[in-house]
């Protein structure tokens, strides 16, 4: 199993190109199952979750090829059963539910288990699909949906923690091929949901209100093939911004979309990190005085939960007291104990972390627990004195395209040990 060794203290400098968005690519790849025609999806990041989604699409009956960032899919046939072995490795595979139901009027998908960031139920997905007329039952660990007469309806998708990203995706994809009109209230507004909606419109779907919390979808008989380029990854961009901030460096991001990063830029600005547009690029300057901040994670356009661990590392080395409150996944704090191993001073109080900035972090072996926690540990390693060895790097490889190589390109002393 690979490990990442970081010798901390090297400043970063130069340019880095942001890859296509993982969380946009995954449901978009699932959406290719909605048509028998050829779909060409460009800008797909080469990371293990994307490769896995291609395998799932293939296992469900489609022909699919992933080459040089482009996935080509032709789903002439689609199976109705996604077994446990296929689904258990990646929770996001639940987004095949909507396309399978829409295309075959039947879907049997193993219920994804919990994951380290929380229980991750799919009750709201099922509520939405049920509202479209699907009969839903759970048998032997699988959710079985049958909906011969999928019919539009009005459905509210808000939950205790706000709306649901993949739940909105699933209902939107099923509604695209249902009879009549569906209105999704409290739809997720994340840029990744917008990217999927834009793809569906290119495929012939009729969707209004894209990007707003109310989506109106007029079902059509069939969808057709499409060529589409996935949006750039706002979380990867935010992670490099945080990397520049913690190492007190200047880094230029290419292919980043500042319009998707409002809350992150705002909090960085408050923390004393300057972000400037230079033509199509973003320049991040982390060499000013750092100030403590408060961050509350919220659905888009609020501060993303997927940036919480990385931001906490910045707080950990900023003099004064900062507070992070996690409102999406209240237990998503696995990185706290590992950061403590590096000398961070963080106390957990329910869904909040109180971070007292320390003068220095000191390198140590640490254990990655989930994707974004791993990114946080790598950032901590960049600034900690001495060596940090990050174990269980496969978490990182699920969601970042060559993070270690990209950081090395910026001057970080980081290497992958096989
Ligand atoms: N929720 C329910 N019931 C549901 C669905 C969600 O209670 O049926 C709750 C969740 O437990 C959570 C909240 O609603 O408390 C929001 O979850 P959401 O459904 O929006 O999460 P998701 O769609 O499963 C996506 C991203 C996550 C990201 C979240 C929140 C993908 C593939 N995953 O997950 O990304 O954290 O939205 O923005 O798009 C990551 O990339 O590291 C990652 C975990």
XYZ file of C-alpha atoms and ligand atoms in Angstrom:
462
model
C 0.000 0.000 0.000
C 1.415 3.394 -0.992
C 2.444 5.992 1.551
C 3.326 9.626 1.105
C 6.437 11.061 2.717
C 6.626 14.813 3.132
C 9.585 16.819 4.373
C 7.916 19.958 5.642
C 8.957 23.573 5.381
C 9.500 24.008 1.628
C 7.700 27.035 0.187
C 5.521 26.497 -2.897
C 5.902 28.506 -6.079
C 4.586 28.371 -9.605
C 1.490 27.240 -11.466
C -0.820 24.276 -11.088
C -3.637 23.202 -13.418
C -6.880 22.166 -11.756
C -8.424 18.926 -13.067
C -12.031 18.140 -13.952
C -14.395 17.776 -11.010
C -14.695 14.329 -9.441
C -18.124 15.030 -7.997
C -19.433 16.352 -11.308
C -17.901 13.489 -13.309
C -19.381 10.632 -11.237
C -23.115 11.385 -11.756
C -22.412 12.491 -15.331
C -20.907 9.074 -16.061
C -23.995 7.461 -14.514
C -26.184 9.675 -16.733
C -24.679 8.111 -19.866
C -26.839 5.062 -19.003
C -29.917 7.149 -19.861
C -29.374 6.779 -23.607
C -28.447 4.016 -26.028
C -26.470 6.542 -28.076
C -22.780 7.349 -27.754
C -21.707 9.823 -25.070
C -18.286 11.442 -24.995
C -17.347 12.973 -21.643
C -14.157 15.031 -21.542
C -12.190 16.423 -18.627
C -12.766 13.334 -16.492
C -10.067 13.309 -13.791
C -7.866 10.224 -13.727
C -8.550 9.162 -10.154
C -9.716 5.888 -8.733
C -13.381 6.870 -8.101
C -13.762 7.899 -11.768
C -12.093 4.684 -12.967
C -14.420 2.784 -10.675
C -17.507 4.521 -12.026
C -16.422 3.526 -15.546
C -16.203 -0.087 -14.320
C -19.712 0.164 -12.856
C -21.165 1.549 -16.077
C -19.464 -1.309 -17.928
C -20.716 -3.911 -15.458
C -24.229 -2.564 -15.993
C -24.015 -3.504 -19.662
C -22.494 -0.483 -21.406
C -19.377 -0.347 -23.538
C -17.071 2.202 -21.979
C -13.518 3.381 -22.553
C -11.461 5.799 -20.438
C -8.499 7.301 -22.249
C -6.586 10.555 -21.778
C -9.283 12.192 -19.680
C -12.105 11.238 -22.043
C -14.719 8.611 -21.294
C -16.739 7.251 -24.204
C -19.839 5.262 -23.312
C -22.381 3.445 -25.439
C -25.106 1.865 -23.335
C -27.088 -0.054 -25.924
C -28.173 -2.399 -23.155
C -28.572 -1.707 -19.460
C -28.914 -4.300 -16.721
C -31.295 -3.770 -13.848
C -29.125 -5.098 -11.022
C -26.076 -3.434 -9.441
C -24.812 -6.026 -6.927
C -23.131 -5.360 -3.591
C -19.647 -6.174 -4.858
C -19.995 -3.388 -7.363
C -21.564 -0.765 -5.134
C -19.903 -1.284 -1.764
C -16.536 0.240 -2.691
C -17.886 3.639 -3.597
C -20.859 5.292 -1.991
C -21.373 7.616 -4.949
C -22.324 4.594 -7.063
C -25.851 5.117 -5.671
C -26.319 7.677 -8.463
C -26.927 4.850 -10.964
C -30.320 4.384 -9.284
C -32.075 7.232 -11.133
C -30.713 6.358 -14.612
C -31.436 2.611 -14.220
C -34.995 3.271 -13.085
C -35.564 5.822 -15.858
C -34.197 3.605 -18.612
C -35.469 0.167 -17.513
C -38.335 1.192 -15.208
C -36.706 -1.161 -12.730
C -33.557 -0.999 -10.621
C -32.047 -3.234 -7.979
C -29.086 -1.647 -6.264
C -27.333 -2.776 -3.136
C -27.899 -0.225 -0.364
C -24.594 1.565 0.239
C -23.368 1.157 3.807
C -22.246 3.995 6.065
C -18.857 5.557 5.643
C -16.293 7.090 7.888
C -17.710 10.632 7.576
C -21.160 9.607 8.848
C -24.155 7.295 8.326
C -25.056 8.613 4.819
C -28.666 7.462 4.413
C -30.502 7.502 1.060
C -34.013 8.026 2.441
C -34.477 11.337 0.599
C -33.391 9.784 -2.734
C -36.034 7.103 -2.210
C -38.696 9.598 -1.123
C -38.155 11.473 -4.397
C -38.248 8.387 -6.589
C -41.331 7.140 -4.759
C -43.039 10.471 -5.486
C -42.484 9.748 -9.200
C -44.490 6.563 -8.762
C -41.738 4.037 -8.135
C -42.583 1.195 -5.824
C -39.661 0.984 -3.375
C -38.751 -1.953 -1.169
C -35.609 -3.158 0.543
C -34.836 -6.864 0.380
C -31.672 -8.715 1.362
C -29.593 -5.541 1.464
C -30.828 -4.274 -1.894
C -33.213 -1.486 -2.679
C -35.591 -2.544 -5.428
C -37.444 0.071 -7.417
C -40.180 -0.624 -9.925
C -41.972 2.111 -11.784
C -43.659 1.059 -15.007
C -45.537 4.371 -15.072
C -43.007 6.875 -13.816
C -44.980 10.105 -13.641
C -43.977 13.635 -12.729
C -44.898 15.033 -9.353
C -43.862 17.748 -6.875
C -41.287 16.618 -4.364
C -39.449 18.384 -1.542
C -35.862 17.114 -1.196
C -34.713 19.105 1.843
C -33.585 17.159 4.894
C -32.186 17.851 8.369
C -28.871 18.891 6.866
C -30.165 20.773 3.843
C -30.721 19.316 0.420
C -29.008 16.279 -1.010
C -26.599 16.499 -3.933
C -26.774 12.936 -5.262
C -30.451 12.686 -4.250
C -31.253 15.711 -6.436
C -29.212 14.096 -9.233
C -31.103 10.813 -8.961
C -34.570 12.371 -8.979
C -33.651 14.772 -11.791
C -32.359 11.902 -13.965
C -35.445 9.760 -13.344
C -37.773 12.747 -13.945
C -36.063 13.478 -17.284
C -37.654 10.317 -18.731
C -40.859 10.258 -16.632
C -44.263 11.225 -18.028
C -45.358 14.790 -17.333
C -43.816 17.442 -15.125
C -41.757 17.065 -11.969
C -41.028 19.957 -9.644
C -38.119 19.419 -7.255
C -38.304 21.814 -4.315
C -35.261 22.384 -2.117
C -33.025 20.993 -4.857
C -29.278 21.081 -4.245
C -27.670 24.049 -6.051
C -24.070 22.785 -6.111
C -22.135 23.519 -9.346
C -21.858 19.749 -9.854
C -25.677 19.446 -9.941
C -25.764 22.311 -12.458
C -23.184 20.531 -14.617
C -25.293 17.374 -14.633
C -28.447 19.377 -15.470
C -26.615 21.095 -18.341
C -25.497 17.696 -19.654
C -29.069 16.369 -19.480
C -30.356 19.416 -21.386
C -27.755 18.732 -24.101
C -29.100 15.174 -24.219
C -32.604 16.528 -24.893
C -34.022 16.828 -21.362
C -36.265 19.770 -20.536
C -35.146 21.271 -17.252
C -35.914 24.784 -16.000
C -34.585 26.615 -12.962
C -31.105 25.084 -13.238
C -28.927 26.353 -10.380
C -31.938 27.383 -8.275
C -33.611 25.417 -5.444
C -36.682 24.792 -7.642
C -36.148 22.566 -10.663
C -38.971 21.968 -13.123
C -38.492 18.968 -15.367
C -40.799 18.129 -18.256
C -40.256 14.449 -19.033
C -39.352 13.461 -22.599
C -39.671 10.124 -24.442
C -35.957 9.588 -24.878
C -32.563 11.207 -24.534
C -29.773 11.167 -27.089
C -25.981 11.040 -27.193
C -23.865 13.980 -26.065
C -20.394 15.492 -25.942
C -19.605 17.318 -22.737
C -16.643 18.656 -20.784
C -16.813 18.361 -17.005
C -16.372 21.595 -14.955
C -13.143 22.109 -13.053
C -12.874 20.761 -9.530
C -13.645 23.505 -6.986
C -12.485 21.342 -4.083
C -9.131 20.582 -5.701
C -8.760 24.331 -6.383
C -9.651 25.111 -2.758
C -7.140 22.512 -1.566
C -4.324 24.192 -3.542
C -5.436 27.577 -2.183
C -5.142 26.169 1.329
C -1.737 24.664 0.418
C -0.485 28.110 -0.635
C -1.918 29.599 2.555
C -0.360 27.121 5.005
C 3.058 27.274 3.344
C 2.854 31.108 3.157
C 3.500 30.931 -0.577
C 2.310 32.362 -3.864
C 0.685 29.876 -6.245
C -1.156 30.428 -9.524
C -4.156 28.203 -10.281
C -5.013 27.529 -13.904
C -8.439 26.237 -14.953
C -10.018 27.170 -11.591
C -13.490 28.755 -11.537
C -13.517 31.502 -8.965
C -17.309 31.798 -9.383
C -17.636 28.381 -7.717
C -15.344 29.295 -4.831
C -17.039 32.346 -3.292
C -17.296 31.090 0.290
C -13.766 29.638 0.283
C -12.275 32.866 -1.105
C -14.247 34.882 1.468
C -12.947 32.830 4.408
C -9.395 32.887 3.063
C -9.638 36.650 2.713
C -10.771 36.880 6.335
C -7.782 34.710 7.278
C -5.410 37.173 5.580
C -4.830 35.192 2.356
C -5.120 37.258 -0.802
C -6.686 35.882 -3.964
C -6.482 37.823 -7.171
C -7.753 37.147 -10.671
C -5.084 37.473 -13.332
C -6.811 36.959 -16.667
C -8.258 33.440 -16.526
C -5.909 32.462 -13.663
C -6.160 32.855 -9.909
C -3.180 33.960 -7.890
C -3.168 32.941 -4.235
C -0.859 34.819 -1.859
C -0.455 33.335 1.556
C 2.521 35.439 2.665
C 0.657 38.068 4.746
C -0.216 37.919 8.467
C -2.677 35.120 9.240
C -5.786 35.838 11.315
C -8.162 33.432 13.073
C -11.510 32.732 11.396
C -14.860 31.044 11.957
C -16.178 28.625 9.371
C -19.582 26.965 9.189
C -20.043 24.336 6.505
C -23.301 24.613 4.575
C -24.826 23.558 1.295
C -23.688 25.619 -1.713
C -23.160 28.581 -1.924
C -22.046 28.157 1.706
C -18.613 26.897 2.754
C -18.186 23.309 1.473
C -17.821 20.451 3.945
C -15.289 18.991 1.495
C -12.915 21.893 2.360
C -13.315 21.685 6.124
C -10.290 19.471 6.934
C -7.944 21.464 4.704
C -9.094 24.759 6.224
C -8.633 23.394 9.720
C -4.920 22.951 9.013
C -4.665 26.658 8.231
C -6.458 27.437 11.512
C -4.131 25.099 13.385
C -1.105 27.262 12.523
C -2.834 30.659 12.789
C -2.291 32.518 16.083
C -5.539 32.878 18.083
C -8.712 30.821 18.301
C -10.666 29.692 15.238
C -13.884 27.676 15.151
C -15.185 25.202 12.568
C -18.813 24.088 12.761
C -19.792 21.123 10.587
C -23.445 21.372 9.561
C -23.485 18.763 6.792
C -21.692 15.767 8.311
C -21.532 16.523 12.079
C -19.109 13.629 12.701
C -16.653 14.504 9.952
C -13.730 15.127 12.310
C -11.564 12.012 11.933
C -8.602 14.200 11.001
C -8.631 15.971 14.370
C -6.895 13.175 16.284
C -4.293 12.798 13.529
C -3.611 16.543 13.447
C -3.149 16.357 17.227
C -0.306 13.869 16.581
C 1.439 16.672 14.704
C 0.975 19.042 17.655
C -2.264 20.803 16.679
C -4.434 22.026 19.558
C -8.041 21.216 18.646
C -10.976 20.495 20.978
C -14.228 18.993 19.739
C -17.498 20.355 21.127
C -20.387 18.539 19.433
C -20.350 19.499 15.736
C -17.747 22.239 16.355
C -13.980 22.171 16.566
C -12.240 24.876 18.580
C -8.784 25.352 17.114
C -6.065 27.148 19.083
C -3.278 28.099 16.707
C 0.158 26.714 17.584
C 3.551 28.125 16.589
C 4.686 24.955 14.906
C 3.544 21.513 13.851
C 5.982 18.652 14.115
C 6.061 15.833 11.540
C 4.988 12.278 12.485
C 3.428 9.203 10.882
C -0.324 9.728 10.468
C -3.244 7.691 9.171
C -5.573 8.978 6.460
C -9.239 8.186 7.209
C -11.192 9.643 4.293
C -10.484 11.593 1.173
C -10.578 15.168 2.451
C -9.047 14.256 5.821
C -6.112 12.826 3.849
C -5.737 16.066 1.910
C -5.711 17.940 5.229
C -2.939 15.682 6.533
C -0.854 16.246 3.404
C -1.212 20.022 3.852
C -0.215 19.679 7.497
C 2.839 17.682 6.376
C 3.868 20.511 4.042
C 4.175 22.894 6.949
C 5.206 20.573 9.815
C 8.855 20.523 10.834
C 10.632 17.291 9.893
C 9.023 14.304 8.182
C 5.353 13.368 7.960
C 4.418 9.950 6.641
C 0.797 9.712 5.478
C -0.455 6.117 5.491
C -3.489 4.723 3.620
C -2.980 6.981 0.634
C -5.644 5.135 -1.344
C -8.176 7.529 0.209
C -6.346 10.421 -1.426
C -6.080 8.637 -4.760
C -9.866 8.193 -4.829
C -10.470 11.876 -5.273
C -7.356 13.803 -6.280
C -5.607 13.473 -9.606
C -1.874 13.189 -8.853
C -1.936 15.495 -5.821
C 1.604 14.493 -4.819
C 2.984 15.101 -8.335
C 1.260 18.452 -8.600
C 2.603 19.565 -5.210
C 6.086 18.376 -6.167
C 5.786 20.505 -9.318
C 5.231 23.490 -7.030
C 8.386 22.725 -5.046
C 7.039 20.600 -2.188
C 9.374 17.886 -0.892
C 6.893 15.088 -1.245
C 7.351 11.554 -2.481
C 5.259 8.458 -2.844
C 6.636 5.288 -1.285
C 5.398 2.039 -2.767
N -28.838 12.967 3.700
C -29.916 12.357 4.277
N -30.691 11.533 3.514
C -30.437 11.317 2.194
C -29.321 11.934 1.604
C -28.531 12.769 2.382
O -30.182 12.547 5.457
O -31.184 10.560 1.551
C -27.979 13.862 4.505
C -26.540 13.374 4.579
O -26.355 12.403 5.579
C -25.803 14.677 4.849
C -26.591 15.685 4.029
O -27.891 15.092 3.846
O -25.907 15.000 6.207
C -26.010 16.036 2.680
O -25.624 14.859 1.968
P -25.661 14.752 0.401
O -26.695 13.774 0.002
O -25.740 16.120 -0.210
O -24.237 14.113 0.098
P -23.901 13.202 -1.148
O -24.707 13.649 -2.297
O -23.955 11.797 -0.752
C -22.010 14.723 -2.134
C -20.535 14.601 -2.412
C -19.767 14.613 -1.106
C -20.086 15.938 -0.376
C -21.598 16.053 -0.150
C -22.018 17.365 0.485
C -20.437 13.323 -4.441
C -20.049 12.091 -5.132
N -20.264 13.364 -3.129
O -22.375 13.575 -1.373
O -18.388 14.599 -1.445
O -19.415 15.973 0.863
O -22.284 15.947 -1.432
O -21.622 18.436 -0.300
O -20.858 14.272 -5.087
C -16.095 14.146 -1.154
O -15.915 14.484 -2.334
O -15.146 13.960 -0.370
C -17.465 13.947 -0.663
C -17.739 13.265 0.433
